PDB file of C-alpha atoms in Angstrom:
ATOM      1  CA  UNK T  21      71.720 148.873  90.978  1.00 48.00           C
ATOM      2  CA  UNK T  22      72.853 145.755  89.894  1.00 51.00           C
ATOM      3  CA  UNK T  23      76.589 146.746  89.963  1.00 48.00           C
ATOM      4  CA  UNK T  24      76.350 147.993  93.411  1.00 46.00           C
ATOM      5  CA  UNK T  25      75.390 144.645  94.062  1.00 44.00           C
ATOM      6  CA  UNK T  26      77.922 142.787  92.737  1.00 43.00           C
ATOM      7  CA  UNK T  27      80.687 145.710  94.313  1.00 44.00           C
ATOM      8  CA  UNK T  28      79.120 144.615  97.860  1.00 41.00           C
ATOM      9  CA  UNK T  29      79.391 140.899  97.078  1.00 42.00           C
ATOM     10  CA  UNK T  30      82.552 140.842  96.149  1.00 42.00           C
ATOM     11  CA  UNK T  31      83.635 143.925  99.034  1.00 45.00           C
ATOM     12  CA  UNK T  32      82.119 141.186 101.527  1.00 45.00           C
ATOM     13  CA  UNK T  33      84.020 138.009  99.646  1.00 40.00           C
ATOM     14  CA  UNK T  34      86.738 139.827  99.941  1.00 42.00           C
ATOM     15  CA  UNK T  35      86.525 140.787 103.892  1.00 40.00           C
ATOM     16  CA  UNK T  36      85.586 137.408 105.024  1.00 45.00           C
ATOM     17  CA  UNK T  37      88.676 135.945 103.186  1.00 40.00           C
ATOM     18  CA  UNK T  38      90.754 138.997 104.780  1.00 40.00           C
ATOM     19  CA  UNK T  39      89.961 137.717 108.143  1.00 42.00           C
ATOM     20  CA  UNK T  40      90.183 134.105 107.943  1.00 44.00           C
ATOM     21  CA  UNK T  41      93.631 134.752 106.745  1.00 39.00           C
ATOM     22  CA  UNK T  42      94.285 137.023 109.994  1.00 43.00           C
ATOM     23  CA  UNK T  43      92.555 134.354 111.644  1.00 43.00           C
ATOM     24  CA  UNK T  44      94.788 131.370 110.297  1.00 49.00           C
ATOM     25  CA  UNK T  45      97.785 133.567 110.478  1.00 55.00           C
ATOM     26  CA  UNK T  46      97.592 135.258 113.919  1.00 57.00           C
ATOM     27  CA  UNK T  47      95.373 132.437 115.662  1.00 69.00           C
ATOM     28  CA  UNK T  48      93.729 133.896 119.169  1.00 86.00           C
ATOM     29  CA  UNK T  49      94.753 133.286 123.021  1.00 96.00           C
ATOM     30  CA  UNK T  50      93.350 129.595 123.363  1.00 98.00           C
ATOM     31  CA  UNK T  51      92.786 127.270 126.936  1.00 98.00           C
ATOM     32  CA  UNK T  52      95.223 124.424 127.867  1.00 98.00           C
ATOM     33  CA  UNK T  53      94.229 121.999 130.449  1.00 98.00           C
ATOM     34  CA  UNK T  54      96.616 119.796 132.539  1.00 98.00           C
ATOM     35  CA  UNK T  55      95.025 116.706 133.460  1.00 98.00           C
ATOM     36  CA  UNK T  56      96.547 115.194 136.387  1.00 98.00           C
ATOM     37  CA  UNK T  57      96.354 111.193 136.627  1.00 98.00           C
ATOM     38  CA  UNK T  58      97.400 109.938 140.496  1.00 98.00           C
ATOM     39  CA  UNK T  59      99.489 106.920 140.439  1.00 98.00           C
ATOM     40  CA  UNK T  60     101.134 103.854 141.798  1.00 98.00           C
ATOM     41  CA  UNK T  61     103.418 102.769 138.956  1.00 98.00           C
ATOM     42  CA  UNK T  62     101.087 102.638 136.307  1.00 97.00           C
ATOM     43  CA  UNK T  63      97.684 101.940 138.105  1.00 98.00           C
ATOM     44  CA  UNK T  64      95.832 105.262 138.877  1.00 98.00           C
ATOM     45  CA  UNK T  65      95.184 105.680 142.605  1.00 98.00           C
ATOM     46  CA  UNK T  66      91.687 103.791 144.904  1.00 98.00           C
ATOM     47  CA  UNK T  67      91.631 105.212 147.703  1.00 98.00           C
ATOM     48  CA  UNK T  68      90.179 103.464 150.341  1.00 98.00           C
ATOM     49  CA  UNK T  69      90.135 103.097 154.492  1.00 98.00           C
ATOM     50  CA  UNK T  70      91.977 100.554 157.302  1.00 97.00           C
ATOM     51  CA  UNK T  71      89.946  97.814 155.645  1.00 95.00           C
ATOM     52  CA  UNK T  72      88.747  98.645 152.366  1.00 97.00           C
ATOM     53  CA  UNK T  73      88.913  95.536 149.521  1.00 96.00           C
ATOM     54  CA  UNK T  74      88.954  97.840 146.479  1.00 97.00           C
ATOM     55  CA  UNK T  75      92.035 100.401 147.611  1.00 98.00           C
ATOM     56  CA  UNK T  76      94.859 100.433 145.045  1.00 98.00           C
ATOM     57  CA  UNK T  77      97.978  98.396 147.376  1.00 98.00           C
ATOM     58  CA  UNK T  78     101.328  99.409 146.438  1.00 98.00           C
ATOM     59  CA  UNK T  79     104.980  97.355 147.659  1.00 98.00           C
ATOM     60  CA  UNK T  80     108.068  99.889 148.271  1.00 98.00           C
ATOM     61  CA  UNK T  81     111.475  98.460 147.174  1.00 97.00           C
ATOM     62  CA  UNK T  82     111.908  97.896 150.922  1.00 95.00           C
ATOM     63  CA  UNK T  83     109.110  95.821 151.188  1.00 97.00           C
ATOM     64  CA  UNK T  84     106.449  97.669 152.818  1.00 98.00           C
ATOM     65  CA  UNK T  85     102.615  97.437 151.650  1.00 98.00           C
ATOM     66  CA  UNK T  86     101.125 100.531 151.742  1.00 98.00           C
ATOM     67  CA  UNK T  87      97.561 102.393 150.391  1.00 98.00           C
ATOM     68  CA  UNK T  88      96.111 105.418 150.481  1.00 98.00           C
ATOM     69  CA  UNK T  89      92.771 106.786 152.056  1.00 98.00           C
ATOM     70  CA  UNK T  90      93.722 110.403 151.601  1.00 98.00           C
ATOM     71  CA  UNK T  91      96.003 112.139 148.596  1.00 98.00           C
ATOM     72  CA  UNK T  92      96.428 116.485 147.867  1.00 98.00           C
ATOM     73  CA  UNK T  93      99.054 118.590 146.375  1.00 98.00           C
ATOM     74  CA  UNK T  94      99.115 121.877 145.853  1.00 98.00           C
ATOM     75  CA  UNK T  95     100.537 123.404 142.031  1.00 98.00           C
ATOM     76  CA  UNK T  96     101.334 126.810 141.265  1.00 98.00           C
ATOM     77  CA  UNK T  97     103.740 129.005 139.433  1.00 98.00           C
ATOM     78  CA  UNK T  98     102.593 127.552 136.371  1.00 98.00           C
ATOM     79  CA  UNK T  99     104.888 128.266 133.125  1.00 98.00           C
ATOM     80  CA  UNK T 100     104.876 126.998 129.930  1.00 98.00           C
ATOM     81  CA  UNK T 101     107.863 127.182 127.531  1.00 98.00           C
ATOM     82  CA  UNK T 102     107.741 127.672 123.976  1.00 98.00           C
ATOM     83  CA  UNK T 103     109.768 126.005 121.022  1.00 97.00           C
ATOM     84  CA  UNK T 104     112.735 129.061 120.750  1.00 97.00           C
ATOM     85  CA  UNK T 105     113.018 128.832 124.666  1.00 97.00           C
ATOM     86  CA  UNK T 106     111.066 131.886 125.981  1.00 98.00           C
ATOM     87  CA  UNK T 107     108.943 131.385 129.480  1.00 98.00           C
ATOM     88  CA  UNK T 108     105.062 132.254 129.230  1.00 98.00           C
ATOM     89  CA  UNK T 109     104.076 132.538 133.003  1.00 98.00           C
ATOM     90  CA  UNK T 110     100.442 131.776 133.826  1.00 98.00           C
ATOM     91  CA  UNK T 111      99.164 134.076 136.885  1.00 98.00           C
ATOM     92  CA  UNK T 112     102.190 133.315 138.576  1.00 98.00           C
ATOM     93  CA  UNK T 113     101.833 136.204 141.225  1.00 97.00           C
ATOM     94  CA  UNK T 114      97.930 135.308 141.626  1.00 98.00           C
ATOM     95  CA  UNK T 115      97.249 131.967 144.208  1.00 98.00           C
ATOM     96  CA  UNK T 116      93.645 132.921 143.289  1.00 98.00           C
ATOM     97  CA  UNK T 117      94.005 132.715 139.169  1.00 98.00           C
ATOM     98  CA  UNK T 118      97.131 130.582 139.343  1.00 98.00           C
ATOM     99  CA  UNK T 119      97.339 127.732 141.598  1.00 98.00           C
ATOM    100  CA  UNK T 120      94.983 124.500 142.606  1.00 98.00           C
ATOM    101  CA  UNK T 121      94.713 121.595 144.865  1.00 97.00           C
ATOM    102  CA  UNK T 122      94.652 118.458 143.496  1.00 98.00           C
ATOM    103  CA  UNK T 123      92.710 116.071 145.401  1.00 97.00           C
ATOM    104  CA  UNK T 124      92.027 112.468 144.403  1.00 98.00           C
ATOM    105  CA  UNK T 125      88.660 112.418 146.103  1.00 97.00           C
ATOM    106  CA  UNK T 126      87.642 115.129 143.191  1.00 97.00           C
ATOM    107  CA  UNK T 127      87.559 114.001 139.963  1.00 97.00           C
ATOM    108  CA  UNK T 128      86.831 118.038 139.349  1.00 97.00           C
ATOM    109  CA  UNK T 129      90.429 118.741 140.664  1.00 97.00           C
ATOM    110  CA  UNK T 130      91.630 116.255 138.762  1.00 98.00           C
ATOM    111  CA  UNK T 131      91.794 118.701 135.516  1.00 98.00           C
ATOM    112  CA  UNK T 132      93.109 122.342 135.713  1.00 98.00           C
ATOM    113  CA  UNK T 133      92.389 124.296 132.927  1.00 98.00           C
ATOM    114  CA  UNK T 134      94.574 127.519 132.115  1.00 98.00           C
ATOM    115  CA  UNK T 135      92.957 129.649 130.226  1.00 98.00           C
ATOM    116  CA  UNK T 136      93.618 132.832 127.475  1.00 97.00           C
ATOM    117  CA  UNK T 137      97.326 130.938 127.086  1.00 98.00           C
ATOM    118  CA  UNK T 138      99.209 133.198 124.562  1.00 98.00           C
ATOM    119  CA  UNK T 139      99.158 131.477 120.863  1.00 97.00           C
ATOM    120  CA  UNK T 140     102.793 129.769 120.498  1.00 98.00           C
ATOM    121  CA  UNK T 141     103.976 126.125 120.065  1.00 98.00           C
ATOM    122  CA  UNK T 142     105.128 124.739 123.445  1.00 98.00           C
ATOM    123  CA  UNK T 143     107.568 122.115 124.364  1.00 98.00           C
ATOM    124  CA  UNK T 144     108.041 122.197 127.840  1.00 98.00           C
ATOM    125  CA  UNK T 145     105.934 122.912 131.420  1.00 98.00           C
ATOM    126  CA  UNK T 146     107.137 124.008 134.637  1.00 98.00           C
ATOM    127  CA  UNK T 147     105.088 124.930 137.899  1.00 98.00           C
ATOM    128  CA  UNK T 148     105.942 124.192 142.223  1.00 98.00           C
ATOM    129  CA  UNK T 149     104.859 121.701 143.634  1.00 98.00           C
ATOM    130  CA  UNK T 150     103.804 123.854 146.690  1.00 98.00           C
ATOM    131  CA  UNK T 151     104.354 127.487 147.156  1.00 97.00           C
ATOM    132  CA  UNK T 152     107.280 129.590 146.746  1.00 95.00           C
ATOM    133  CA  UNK T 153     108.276 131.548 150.165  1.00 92.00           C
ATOM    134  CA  UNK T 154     107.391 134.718 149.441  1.00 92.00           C
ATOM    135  CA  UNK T 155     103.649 134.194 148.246  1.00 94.00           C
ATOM    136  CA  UNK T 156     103.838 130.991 151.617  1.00 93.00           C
ATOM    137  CA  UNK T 157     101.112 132.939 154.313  1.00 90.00           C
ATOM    138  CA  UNK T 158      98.061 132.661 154.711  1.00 90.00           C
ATOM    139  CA  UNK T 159      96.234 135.251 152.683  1.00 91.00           C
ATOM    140  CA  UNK T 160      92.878 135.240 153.286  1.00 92.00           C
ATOM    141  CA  UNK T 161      92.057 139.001 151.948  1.00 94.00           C
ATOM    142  CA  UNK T 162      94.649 138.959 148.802  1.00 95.00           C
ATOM    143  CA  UNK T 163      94.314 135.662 147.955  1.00 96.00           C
ATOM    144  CA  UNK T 164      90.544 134.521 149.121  1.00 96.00           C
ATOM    145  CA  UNK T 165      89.267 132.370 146.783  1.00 96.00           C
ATOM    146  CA  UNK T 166      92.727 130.193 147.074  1.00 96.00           C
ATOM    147  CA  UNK T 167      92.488 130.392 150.860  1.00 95.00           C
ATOM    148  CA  UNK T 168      88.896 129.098 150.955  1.00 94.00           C
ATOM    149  CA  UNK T 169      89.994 126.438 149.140  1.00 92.00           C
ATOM    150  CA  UNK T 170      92.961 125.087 150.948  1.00 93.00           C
ATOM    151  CA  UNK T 171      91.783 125.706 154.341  1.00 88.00           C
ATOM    152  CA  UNK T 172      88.162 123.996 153.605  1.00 85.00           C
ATOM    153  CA  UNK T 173      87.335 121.599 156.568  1.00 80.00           C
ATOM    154  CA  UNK T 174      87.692 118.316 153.429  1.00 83.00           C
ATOM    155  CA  UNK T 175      90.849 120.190 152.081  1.00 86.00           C
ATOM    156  CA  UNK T 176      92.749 120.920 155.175  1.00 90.00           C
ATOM    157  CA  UNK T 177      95.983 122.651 153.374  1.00 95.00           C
ATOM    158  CA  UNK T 178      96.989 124.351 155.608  1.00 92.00           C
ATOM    159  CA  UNK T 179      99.089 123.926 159.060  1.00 86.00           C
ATOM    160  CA  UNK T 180      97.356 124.165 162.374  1.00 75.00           C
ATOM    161  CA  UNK T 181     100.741 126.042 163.999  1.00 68.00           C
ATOM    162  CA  UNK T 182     102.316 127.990 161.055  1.00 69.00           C
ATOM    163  CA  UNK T 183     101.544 130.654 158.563  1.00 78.00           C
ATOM    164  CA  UNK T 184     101.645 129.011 155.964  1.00 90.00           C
ATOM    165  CA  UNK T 185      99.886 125.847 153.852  1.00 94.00           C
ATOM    166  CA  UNK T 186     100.557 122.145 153.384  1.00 95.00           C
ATOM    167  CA  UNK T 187     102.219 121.540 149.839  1.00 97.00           C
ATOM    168  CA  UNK T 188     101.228 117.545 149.650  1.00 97.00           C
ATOM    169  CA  UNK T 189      98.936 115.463 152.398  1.00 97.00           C
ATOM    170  CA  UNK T 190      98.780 112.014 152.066  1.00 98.00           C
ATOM    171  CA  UNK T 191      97.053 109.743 154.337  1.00 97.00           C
ATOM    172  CA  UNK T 192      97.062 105.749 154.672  1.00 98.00           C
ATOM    173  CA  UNK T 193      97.718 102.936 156.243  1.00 98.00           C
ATOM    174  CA  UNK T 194     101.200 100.328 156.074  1.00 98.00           C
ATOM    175  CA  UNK T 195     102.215  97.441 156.468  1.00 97.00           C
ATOM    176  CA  UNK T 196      99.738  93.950 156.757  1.00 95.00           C
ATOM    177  CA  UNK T 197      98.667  94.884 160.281  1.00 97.00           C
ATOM    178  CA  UNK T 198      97.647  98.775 158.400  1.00 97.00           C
ATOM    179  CA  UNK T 199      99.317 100.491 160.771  1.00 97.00           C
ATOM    180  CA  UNK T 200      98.080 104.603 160.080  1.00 97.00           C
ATOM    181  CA  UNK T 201     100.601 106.587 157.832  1.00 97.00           C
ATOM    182  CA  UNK T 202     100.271 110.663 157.673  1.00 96.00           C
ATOM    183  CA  UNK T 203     102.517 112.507 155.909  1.00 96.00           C
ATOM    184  CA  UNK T 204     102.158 116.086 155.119  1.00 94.00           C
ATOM    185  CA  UNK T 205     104.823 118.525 153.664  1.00 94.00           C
ATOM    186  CA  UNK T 206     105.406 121.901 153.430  1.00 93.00           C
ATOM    187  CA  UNK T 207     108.085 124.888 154.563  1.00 91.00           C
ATOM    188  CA  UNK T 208     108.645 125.744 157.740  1.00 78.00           C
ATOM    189  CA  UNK T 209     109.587 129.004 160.022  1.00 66.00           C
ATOM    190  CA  UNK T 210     111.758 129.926 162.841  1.00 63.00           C
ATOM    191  CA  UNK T 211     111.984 131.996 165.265  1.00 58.00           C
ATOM    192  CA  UNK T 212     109.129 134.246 167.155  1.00 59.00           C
ATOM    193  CA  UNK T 213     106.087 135.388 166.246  1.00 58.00           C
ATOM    194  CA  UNK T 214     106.672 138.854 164.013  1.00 57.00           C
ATOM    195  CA  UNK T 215     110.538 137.535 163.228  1.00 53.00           C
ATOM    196  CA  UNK T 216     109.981 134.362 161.585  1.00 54.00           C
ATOM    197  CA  UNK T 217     113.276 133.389 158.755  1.00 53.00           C
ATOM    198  CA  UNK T 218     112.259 130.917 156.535  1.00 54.00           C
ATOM    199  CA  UNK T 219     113.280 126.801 157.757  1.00 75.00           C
ATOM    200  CA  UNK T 220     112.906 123.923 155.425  1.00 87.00           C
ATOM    201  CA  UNK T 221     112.255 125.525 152.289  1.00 92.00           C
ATOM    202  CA  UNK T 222     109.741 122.442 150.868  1.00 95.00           C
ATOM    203  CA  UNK T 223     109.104 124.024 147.395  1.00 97.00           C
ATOM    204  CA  UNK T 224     109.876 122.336 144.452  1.00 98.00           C
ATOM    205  CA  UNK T 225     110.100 123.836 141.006  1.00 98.00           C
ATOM    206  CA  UNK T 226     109.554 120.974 138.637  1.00 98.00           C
ATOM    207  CA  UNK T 227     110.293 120.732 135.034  1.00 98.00           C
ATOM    208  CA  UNK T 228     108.695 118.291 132.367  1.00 98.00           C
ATOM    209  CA  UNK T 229     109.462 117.922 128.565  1.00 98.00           C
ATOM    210  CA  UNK T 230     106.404 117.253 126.573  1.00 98.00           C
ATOM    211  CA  UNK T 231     105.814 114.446 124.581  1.00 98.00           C
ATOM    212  CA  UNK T 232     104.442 116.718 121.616  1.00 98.00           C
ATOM    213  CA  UNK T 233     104.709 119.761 120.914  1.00 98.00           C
ATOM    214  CA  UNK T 234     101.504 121.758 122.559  1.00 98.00           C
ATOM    215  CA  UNK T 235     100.044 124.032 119.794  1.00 98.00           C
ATOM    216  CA  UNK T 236      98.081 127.041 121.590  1.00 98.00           C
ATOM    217  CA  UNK T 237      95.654 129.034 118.925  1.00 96.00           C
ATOM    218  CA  UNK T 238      93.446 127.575 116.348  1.00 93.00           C
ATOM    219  CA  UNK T 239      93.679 124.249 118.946  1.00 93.00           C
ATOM    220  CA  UNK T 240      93.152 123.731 122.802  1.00 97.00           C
ATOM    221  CA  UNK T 241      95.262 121.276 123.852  1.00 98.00           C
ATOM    222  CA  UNK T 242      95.310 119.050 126.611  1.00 98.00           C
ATOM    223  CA  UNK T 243      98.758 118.089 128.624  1.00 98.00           C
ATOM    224  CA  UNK T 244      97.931 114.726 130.913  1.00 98.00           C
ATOM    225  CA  UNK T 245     100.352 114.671 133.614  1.00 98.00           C
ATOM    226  CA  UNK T 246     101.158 111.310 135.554  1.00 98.00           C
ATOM    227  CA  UNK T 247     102.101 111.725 139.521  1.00 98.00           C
ATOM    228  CA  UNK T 248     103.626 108.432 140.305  1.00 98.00           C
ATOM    229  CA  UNK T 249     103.490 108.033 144.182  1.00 98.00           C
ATOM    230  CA  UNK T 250     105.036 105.259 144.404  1.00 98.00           C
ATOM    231  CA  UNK T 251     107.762 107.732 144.399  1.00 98.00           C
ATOM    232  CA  UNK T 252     106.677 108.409 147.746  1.00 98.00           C
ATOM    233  CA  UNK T 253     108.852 105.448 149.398  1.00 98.00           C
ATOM    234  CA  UNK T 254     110.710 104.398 146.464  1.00 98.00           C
ATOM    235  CA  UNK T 255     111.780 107.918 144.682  1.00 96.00           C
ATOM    236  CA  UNK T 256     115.062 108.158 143.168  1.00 93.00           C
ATOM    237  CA  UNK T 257     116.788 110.137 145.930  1.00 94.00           C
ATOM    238  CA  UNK T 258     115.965 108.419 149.458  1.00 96.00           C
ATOM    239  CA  UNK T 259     114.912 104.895 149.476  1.00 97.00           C
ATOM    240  CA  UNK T 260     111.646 105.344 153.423  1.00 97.00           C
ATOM    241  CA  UNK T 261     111.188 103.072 155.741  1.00 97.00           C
ATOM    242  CA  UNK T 262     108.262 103.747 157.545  1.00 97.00           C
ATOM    243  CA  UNK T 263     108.144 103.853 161.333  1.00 96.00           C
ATOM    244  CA  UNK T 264     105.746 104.742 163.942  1.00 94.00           C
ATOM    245  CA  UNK T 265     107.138 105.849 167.367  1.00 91.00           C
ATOM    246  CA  UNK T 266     108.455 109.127 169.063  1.00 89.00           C
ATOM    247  CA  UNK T 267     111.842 108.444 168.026  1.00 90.00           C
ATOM    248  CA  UNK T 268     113.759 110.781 165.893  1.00 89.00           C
ATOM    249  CA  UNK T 269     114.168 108.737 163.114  1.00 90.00           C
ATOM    250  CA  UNK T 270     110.058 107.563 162.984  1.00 94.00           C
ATOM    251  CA  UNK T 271     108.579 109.573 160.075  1.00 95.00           C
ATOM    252  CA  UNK T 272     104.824 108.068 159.830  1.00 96.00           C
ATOM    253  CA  UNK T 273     103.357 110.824 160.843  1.00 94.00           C
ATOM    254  CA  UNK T 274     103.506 114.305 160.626  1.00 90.00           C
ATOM    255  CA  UNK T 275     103.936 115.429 164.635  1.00 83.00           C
ATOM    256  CA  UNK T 276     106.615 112.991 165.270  1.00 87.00           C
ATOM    257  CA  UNK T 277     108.940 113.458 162.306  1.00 87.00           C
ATOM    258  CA  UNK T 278     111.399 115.839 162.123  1.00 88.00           C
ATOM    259  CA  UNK T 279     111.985 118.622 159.441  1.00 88.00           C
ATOM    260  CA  UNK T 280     115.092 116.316 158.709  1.00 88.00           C
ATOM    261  CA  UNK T 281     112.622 113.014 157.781  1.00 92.00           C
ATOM    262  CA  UNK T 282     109.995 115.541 156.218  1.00 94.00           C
ATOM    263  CA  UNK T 283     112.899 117.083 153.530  1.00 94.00           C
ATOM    264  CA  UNK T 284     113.374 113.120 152.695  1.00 96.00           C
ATOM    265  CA  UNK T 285     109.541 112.905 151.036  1.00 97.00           C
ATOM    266  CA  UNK T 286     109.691 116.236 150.007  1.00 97.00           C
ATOM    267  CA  UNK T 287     112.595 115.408 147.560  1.00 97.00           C
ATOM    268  CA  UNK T 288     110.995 111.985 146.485  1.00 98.00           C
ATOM    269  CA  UNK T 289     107.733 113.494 145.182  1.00 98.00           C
ATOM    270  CA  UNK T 290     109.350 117.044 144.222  1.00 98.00           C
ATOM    271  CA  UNK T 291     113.043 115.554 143.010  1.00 97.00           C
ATOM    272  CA  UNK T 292     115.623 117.505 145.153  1.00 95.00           C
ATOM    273  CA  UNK T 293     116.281 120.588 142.713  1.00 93.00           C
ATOM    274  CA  UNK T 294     119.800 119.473 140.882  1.00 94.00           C
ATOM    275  CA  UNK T 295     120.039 115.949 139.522  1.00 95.00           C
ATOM    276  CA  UNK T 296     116.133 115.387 139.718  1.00 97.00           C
ATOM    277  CA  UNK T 297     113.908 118.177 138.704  1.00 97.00           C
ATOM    278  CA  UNK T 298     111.106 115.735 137.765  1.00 98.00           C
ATOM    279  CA  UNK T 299     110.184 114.163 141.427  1.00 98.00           C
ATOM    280  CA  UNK T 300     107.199 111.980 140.844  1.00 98.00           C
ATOM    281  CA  UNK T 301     105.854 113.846 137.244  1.00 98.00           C
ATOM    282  CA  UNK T 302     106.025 113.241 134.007  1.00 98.00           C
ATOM    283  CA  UNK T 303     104.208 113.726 131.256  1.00 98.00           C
ATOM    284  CA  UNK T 304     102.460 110.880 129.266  1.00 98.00           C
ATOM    285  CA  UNK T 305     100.807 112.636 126.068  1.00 98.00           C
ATOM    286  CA  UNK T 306      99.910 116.038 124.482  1.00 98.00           C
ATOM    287  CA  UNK T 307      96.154 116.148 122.633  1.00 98.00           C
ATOM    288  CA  UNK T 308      96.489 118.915 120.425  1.00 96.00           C
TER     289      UNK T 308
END
């Protein structure tokens, strides 16, 4: 009897260090979650109305003071890239598993957590800032959890005349007399009803190199992403004066400027595709 209990003892050793070693070896799926941090420079984003005191102010390098009352984006087509190169896409077909709004007025939004991420040391992440075309309609039976989040009456992502949604909405005032500033973003159709092409193609695919390696298994690590919108005016492709009018050239809001003006933020917070694939993002630290 006592021999059988020493075989057990040792049969059970023996099986716990088995699996600890499978464990440590082939570590499980694990969660990553991308913090987003909305900025002006360096000083994360007050929002605040016409008159508020406490609103984080920001200067464009032409000059013009400008705050925000209202920021959202929209990020999907989420893929991270591990260290030999290879592409891990996260529910990139799936608006519902895959893709957020990011809304300054919720500090819940703020922090997107992808989850079951494939074990594998990562070095870089790409998503859109918006949607790409062919996933760009408003899908309320395929994709209903994402379209009763972007079309909620505090969200508002998506156009009042197209089919499809708002990629970024951003809402303020300008200038020392705070003149009102909407700008909202997205692709646009042509054509009739039942032959629409596709117009301005707003999407931007952005790519960001990570400060650390991002080690998915044994640890859950945490990627905080800076959106610097002072990129908004100021971005490193068009240099915005802001204008309010009916003019062609007066881009303050959305129902006066042209798809022309729009393409012009679009490329300042999303980089324009070829010389800037960063647009307003970066990344300031991995927590492994």
């Amino acid at each position: 009897m006592e021999t059988i209990k020493k075989y057990l003892l040792l049969s059970a050793v023996a099986l716990a260090f088995v699996s600890c070693s499978d464990s440590d070896d082939n570590p499980a799926a694990n969660n990553v979650t991308l913090e987003f941090n909305n900025t002006f420079k360096n000083t994360t984003i007050v929002l605040g109305d016409a008159a508020s005191a406490s609103a984080t102010t920001n200067t464009s390098v032409a000059g013009q003071v400008h705050h925000f009352s209202e920021v959202k984006y929209v990020i999907s087509n989420i893929r991270l890239i591990k260290d030999d190169g290879t592409e891990v896409p996260y529910n990139v077909n799936d608006l519902d598993k895959g893709a957020t709004v990011i809304d300054q007025a919720k500090a819940e939004s703020l922090s997107y957590v992808l989850s079951n991420v494939p074990s594998a040391t990562y070095k870089q992440i790409k998503f859109g800032l918006g949607i790409k075309t062919e996933q760009n309609t408003l899908d309320q039976v395929r994709f209903p959890k994402f379209y009763a989040a972007a079309g909620a009456n505090d969200t508002a992502m998506m156009w009042e005349w197209g089919t499809g949604y708002r990629f970024t909405k951003v809402e303020g005032f300008y200038d020392t007399d705070n003149k009102a500033m909407s700008i909202h973003t997205g692709s646009t159709v042509e054509g009739t009803e039942g032959a629409y092409t596709q117009g301005v193609n707003a999407y931007r695919d952005i790519t960001l190199n990570l400060t650390t390696n991002a080690v998915v298994g044994s640890k859950a690590p945490k990627i905080k992403i800076k959106a610097d919108f002072d990129k908004l005016l100021s971005g490193a492709t068009n240099t915005i004066t802001l204008s309010t009018g009916t003019g062609m050239s007066d881009n303050a809001t959305p129902n006066v400027h042209t798809a022309a003006q729009m393409v012009k933020f679009v490329d300042n917070l999303g980089g324009n595709g070829s010389s800037d694939i960063t647009g307003m993002f970066s990344v300031t630290s991995v927590e492994n």
